[in-house]
Tab-separated table of N, CA and C in Angstrom:
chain	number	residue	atom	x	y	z
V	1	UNK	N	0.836	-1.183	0.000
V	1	UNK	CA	0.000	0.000	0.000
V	1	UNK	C	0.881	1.248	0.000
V	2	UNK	N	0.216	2.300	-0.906
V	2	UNK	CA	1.049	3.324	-0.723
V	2	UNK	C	0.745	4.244	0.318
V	3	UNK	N	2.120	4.967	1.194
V	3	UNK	CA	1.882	5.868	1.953
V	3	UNK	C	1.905	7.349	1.445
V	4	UNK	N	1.337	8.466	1.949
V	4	UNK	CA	1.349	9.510	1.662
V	4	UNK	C	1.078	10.616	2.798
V	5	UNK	N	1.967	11.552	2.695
V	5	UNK	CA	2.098	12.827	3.663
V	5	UNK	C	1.192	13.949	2.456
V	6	UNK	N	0.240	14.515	3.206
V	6	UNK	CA	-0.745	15.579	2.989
V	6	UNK	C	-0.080	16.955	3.029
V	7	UNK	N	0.148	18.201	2.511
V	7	UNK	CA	-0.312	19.596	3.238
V	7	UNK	C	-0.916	20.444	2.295
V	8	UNK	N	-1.674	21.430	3.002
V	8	UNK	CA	-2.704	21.597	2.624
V	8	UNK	C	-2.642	23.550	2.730
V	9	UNK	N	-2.568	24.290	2.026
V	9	UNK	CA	-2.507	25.573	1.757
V	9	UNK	C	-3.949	26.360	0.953
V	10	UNK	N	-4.588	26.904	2.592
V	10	UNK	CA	-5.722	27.493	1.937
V	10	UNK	C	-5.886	28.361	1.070
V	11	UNK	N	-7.009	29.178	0.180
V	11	UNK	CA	-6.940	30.277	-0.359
V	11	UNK	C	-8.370	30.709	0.258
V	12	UNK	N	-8.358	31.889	0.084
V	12	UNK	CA	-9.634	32.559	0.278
V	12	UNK	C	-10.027	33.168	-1.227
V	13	UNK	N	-10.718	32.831	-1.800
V	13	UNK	CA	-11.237	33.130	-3.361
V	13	UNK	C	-12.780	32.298	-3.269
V	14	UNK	N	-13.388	33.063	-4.606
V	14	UNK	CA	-14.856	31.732	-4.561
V	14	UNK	C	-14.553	30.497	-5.347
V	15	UNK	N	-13.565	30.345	-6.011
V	15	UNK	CA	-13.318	29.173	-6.789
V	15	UNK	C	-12.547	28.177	-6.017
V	16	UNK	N	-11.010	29.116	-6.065
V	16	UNK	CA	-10.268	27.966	-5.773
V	16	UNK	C	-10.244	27.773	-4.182
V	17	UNK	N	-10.509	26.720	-3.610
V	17	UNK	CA	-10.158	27.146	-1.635
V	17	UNK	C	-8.917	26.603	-1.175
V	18	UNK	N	-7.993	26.490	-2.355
V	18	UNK	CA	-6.777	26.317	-1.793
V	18	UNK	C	-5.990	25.099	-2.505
V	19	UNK	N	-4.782	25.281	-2.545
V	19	UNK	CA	-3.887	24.326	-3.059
V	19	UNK	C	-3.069	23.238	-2.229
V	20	UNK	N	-2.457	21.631	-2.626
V	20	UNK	CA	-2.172	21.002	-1.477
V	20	UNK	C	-0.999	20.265	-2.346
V	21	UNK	N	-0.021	19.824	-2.086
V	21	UNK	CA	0.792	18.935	-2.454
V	21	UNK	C	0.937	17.469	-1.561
V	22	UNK	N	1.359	16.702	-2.034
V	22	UNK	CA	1.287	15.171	-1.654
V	22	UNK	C	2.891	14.941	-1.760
V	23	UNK	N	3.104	13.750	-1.218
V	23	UNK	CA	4.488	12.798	-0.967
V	23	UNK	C	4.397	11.481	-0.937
V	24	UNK	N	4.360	10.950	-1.985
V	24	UNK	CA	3.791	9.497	-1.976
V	24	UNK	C	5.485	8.306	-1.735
V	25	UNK	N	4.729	7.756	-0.704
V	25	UNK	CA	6.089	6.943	-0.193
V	25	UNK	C	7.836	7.699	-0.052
V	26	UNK	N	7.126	8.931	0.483
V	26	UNK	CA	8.729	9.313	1.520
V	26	UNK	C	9.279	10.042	-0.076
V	27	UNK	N	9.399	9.469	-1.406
V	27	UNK	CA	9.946	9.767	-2.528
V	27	UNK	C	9.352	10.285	-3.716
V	28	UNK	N	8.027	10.615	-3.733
V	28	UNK	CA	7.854	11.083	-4.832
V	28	UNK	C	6.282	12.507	-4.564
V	29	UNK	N	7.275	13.760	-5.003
V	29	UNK	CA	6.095	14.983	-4.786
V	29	UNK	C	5.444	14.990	-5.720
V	30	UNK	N	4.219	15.692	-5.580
V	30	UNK	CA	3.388	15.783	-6.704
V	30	UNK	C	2.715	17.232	-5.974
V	31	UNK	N	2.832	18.850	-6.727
V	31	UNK	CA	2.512	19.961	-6.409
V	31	UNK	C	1.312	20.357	-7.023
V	32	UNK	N	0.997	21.548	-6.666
V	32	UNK	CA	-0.417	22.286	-7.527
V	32	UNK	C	-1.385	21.666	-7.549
V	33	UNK	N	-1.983	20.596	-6.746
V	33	UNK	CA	-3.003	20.194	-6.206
V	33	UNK	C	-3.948	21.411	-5.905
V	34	UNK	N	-5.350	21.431	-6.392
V	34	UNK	CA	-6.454	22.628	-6.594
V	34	UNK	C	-7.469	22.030	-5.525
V	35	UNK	N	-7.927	22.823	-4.834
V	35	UNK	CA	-9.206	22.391	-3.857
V	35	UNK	C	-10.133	23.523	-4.847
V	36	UNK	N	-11.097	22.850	-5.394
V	36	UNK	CA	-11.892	23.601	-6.401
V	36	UNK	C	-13.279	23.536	-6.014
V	37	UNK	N	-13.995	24.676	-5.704
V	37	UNK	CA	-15.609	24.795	-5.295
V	37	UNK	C	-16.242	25.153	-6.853
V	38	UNK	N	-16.930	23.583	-7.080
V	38	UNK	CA	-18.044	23.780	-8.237
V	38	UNK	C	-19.263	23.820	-8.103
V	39	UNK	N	-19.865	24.126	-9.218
V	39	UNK	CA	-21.723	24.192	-9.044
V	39	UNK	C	-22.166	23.143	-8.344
V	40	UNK	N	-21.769	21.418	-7.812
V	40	UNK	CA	-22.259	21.024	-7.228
V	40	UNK	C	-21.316	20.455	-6.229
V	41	UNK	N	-20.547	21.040	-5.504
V	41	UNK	CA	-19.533	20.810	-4.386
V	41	UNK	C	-18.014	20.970	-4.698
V	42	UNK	N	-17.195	20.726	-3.682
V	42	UNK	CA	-15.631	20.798	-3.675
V	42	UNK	C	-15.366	19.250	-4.481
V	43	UNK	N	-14.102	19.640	-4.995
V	43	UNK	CA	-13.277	18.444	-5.365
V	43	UNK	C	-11.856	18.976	-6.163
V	44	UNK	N	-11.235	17.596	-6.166
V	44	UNK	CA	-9.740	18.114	-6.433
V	44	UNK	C	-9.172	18.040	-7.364
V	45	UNK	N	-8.748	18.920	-8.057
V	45	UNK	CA	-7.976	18.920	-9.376
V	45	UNK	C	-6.867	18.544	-9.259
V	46	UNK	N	-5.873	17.943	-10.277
V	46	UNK	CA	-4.800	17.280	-10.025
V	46	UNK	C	-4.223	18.156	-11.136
V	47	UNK	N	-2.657	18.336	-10.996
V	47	UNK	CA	-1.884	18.959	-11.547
V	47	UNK	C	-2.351	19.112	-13.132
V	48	UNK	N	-2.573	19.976	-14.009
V	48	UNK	CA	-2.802	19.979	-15.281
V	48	UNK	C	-1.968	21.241	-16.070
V	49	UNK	N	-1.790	21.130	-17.785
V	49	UNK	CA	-1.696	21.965	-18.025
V	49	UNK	C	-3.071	21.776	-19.492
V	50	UNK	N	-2.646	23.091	-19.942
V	50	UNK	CA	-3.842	23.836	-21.001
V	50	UNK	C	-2.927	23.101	-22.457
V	51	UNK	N	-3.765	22.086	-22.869
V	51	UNK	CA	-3.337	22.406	-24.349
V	51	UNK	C	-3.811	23.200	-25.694
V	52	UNK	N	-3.340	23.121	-26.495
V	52	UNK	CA	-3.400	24.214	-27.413
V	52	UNK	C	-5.136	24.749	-28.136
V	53	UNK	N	-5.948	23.473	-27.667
V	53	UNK	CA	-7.149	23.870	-27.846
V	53	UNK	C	-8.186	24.255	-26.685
V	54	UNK	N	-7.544	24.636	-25.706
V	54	UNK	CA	-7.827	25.297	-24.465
V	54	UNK	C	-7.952	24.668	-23.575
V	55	UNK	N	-8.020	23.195	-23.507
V	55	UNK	CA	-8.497	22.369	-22.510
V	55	UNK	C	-7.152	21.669	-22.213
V	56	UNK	N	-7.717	21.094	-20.467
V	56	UNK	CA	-6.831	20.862	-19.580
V	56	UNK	C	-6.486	19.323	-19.977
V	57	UNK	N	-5.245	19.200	-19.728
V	57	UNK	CA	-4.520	17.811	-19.389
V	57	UNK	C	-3.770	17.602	-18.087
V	58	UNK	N	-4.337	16.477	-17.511
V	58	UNK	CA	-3.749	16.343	-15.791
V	58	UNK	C	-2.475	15.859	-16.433
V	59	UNK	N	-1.163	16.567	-15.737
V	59	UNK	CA	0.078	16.073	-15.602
V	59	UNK	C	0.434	14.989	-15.026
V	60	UNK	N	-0.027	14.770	-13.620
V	60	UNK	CA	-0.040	13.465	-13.162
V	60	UNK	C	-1.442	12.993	-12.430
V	61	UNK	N	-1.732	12.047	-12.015
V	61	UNK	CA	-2.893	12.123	-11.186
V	61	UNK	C	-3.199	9.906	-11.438
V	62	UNK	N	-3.891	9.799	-10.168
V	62	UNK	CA	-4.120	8.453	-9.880
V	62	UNK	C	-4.259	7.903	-10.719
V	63	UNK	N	-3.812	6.465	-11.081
V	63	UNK	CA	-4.423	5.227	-11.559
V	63	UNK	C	-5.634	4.729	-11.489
V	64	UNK	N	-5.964	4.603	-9.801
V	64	UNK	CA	-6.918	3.842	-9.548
V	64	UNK	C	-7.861	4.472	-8.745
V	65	UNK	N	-9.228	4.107	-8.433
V	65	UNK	CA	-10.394	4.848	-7.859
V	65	UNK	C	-9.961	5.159	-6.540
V	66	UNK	N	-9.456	4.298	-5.971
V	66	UNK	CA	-9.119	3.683	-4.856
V	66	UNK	C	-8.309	5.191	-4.327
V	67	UNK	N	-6.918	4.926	-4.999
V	67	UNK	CA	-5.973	6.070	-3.955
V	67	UNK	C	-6.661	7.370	-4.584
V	68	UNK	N	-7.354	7.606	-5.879
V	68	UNK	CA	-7.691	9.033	-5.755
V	68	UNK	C	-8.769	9.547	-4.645
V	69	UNK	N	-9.563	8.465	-3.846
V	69	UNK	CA	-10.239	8.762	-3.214
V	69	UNK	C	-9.794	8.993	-1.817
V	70	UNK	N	-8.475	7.924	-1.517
V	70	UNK	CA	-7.804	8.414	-0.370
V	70	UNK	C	-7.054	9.763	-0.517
V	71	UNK	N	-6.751	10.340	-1.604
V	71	UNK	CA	-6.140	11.476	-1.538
V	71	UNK	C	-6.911	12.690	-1.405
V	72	UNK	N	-8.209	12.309	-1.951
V	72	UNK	CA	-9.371	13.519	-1.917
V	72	UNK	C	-9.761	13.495	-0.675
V	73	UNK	N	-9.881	12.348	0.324
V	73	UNK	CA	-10.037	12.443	1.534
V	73	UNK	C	-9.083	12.959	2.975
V	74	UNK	N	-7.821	12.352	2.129
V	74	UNK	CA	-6.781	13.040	2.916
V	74	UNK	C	-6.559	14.962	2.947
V	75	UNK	N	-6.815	15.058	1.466
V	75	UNK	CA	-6.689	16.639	1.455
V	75	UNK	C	-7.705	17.474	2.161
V	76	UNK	N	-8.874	16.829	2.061
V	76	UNK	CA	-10.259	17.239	2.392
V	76	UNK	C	-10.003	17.816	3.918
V	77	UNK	N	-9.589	16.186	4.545
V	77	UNK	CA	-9.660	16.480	6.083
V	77	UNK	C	-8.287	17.099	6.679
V	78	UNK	N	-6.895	17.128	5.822
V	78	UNK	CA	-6.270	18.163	6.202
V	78	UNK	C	-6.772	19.724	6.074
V	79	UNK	N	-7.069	19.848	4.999
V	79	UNK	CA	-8.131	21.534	4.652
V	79	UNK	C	-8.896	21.699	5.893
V	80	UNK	N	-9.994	20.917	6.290
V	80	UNK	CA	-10.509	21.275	7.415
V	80	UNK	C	-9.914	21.499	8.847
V	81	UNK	N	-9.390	20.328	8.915
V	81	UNK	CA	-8.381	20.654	10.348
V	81	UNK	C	-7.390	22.176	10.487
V	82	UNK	N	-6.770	22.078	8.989
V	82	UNK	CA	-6.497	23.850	9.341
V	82	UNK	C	-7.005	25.241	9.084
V	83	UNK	N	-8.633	24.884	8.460
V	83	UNK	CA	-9.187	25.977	8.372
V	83	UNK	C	-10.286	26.023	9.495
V	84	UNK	N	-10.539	25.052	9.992
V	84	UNK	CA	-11.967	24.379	10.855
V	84	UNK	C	-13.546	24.638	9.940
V	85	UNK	N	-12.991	24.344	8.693
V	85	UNK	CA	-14.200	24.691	7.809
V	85	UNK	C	-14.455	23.129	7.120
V	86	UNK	N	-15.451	22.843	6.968
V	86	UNK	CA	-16.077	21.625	6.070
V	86	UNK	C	-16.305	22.037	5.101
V	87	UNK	N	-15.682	21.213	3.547
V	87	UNK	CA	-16.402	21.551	3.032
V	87	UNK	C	-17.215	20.832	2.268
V	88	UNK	N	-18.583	21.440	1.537
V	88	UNK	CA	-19.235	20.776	0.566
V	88	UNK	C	-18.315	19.495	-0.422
V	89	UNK	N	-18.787	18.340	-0.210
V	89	UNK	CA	-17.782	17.712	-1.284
V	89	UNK	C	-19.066	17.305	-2.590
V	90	UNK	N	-18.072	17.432	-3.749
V	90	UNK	CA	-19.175	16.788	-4.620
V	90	UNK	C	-19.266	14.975	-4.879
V	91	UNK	N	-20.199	14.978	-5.070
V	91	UNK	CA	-20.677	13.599	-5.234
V	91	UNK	C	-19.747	12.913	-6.171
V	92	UNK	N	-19.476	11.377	-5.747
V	92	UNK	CA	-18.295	11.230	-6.881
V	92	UNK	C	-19.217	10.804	-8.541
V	93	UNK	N	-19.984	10.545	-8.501
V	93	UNK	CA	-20.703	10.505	-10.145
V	93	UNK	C	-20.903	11.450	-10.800
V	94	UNK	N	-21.199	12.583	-10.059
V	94	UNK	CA	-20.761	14.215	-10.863
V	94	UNK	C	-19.419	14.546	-11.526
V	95	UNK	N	-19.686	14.679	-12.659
V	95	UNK	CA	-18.031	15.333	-13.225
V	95	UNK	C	-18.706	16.706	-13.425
V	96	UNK	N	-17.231	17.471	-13.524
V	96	UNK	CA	-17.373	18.855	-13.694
V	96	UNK	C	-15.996	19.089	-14.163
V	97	UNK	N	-16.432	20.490	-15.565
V	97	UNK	CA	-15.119	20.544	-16.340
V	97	UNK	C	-14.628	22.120	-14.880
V	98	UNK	N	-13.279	22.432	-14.950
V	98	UNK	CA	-12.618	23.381	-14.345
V	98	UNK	C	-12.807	24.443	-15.140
C-alpha cells in the first residue's frame, strides 16, 4: 500500500479554496493540487496543463479509484483541520469541467 504525507494551503477566493501537495512513499512529490468549489460541491484537481485547444490535461494524477479517493479524503480532512471549515464535497458521479 502506498503511503502519503498531505499539506494543505488554503486560499480565500470563490473558486479555488486552496492548493495542497502530496508525498507518496517518503519519494515522490506531486505539487499544484487545486481544492476547487463547483456548481455542485468541492473536489480536487490534479496537476494539469492547457493544451493548445484550451483544454486541460492532468500532468499526473491516480491510476486507480481507490488512492484518488484516499487522496481527496486526505486533502479534504487536512483543509478542514487547518481551516476548521467543512467543506461541501461533490458527489463522486458528478463530473465537472474546471
Amino acid at each position: 500500500m502506498i503511503s502519503f504525507k498531505v499539506q494543505v494551503y488554503p486560499k480565500e477566493s470563490e473558486k479555488v479554496k486552496g492548493y495542497a501537495k502530496i508525498v507518496l512513499d517518503d519519494c515522490f512529490l506531486v505539487n499544484d493540487i487545486k481544492i476547487i468549489s463547483g456548481r455542485n460541491g468541492c473536489f480536487v484537481s490534479m496537476p494539469a496543463k492547457r493544451k493548445r485547444d484550451g483544454k486541460f490535461k492532468d500532468i499526473a494524477h491516480p491510476i486507480t479509484k481507490e488512492l484518488r479517493q484516499k487522496i481527496e479524503e486526505a486533502i479534504f480532512l487536512e483543509y478542514e483541520k487547518i481551516t476548521g471549515n467543512k467543506l461541501p464535497i461533490r458527489k463522486k458521479e458528478e463530473k465537472e469541467e474546471i
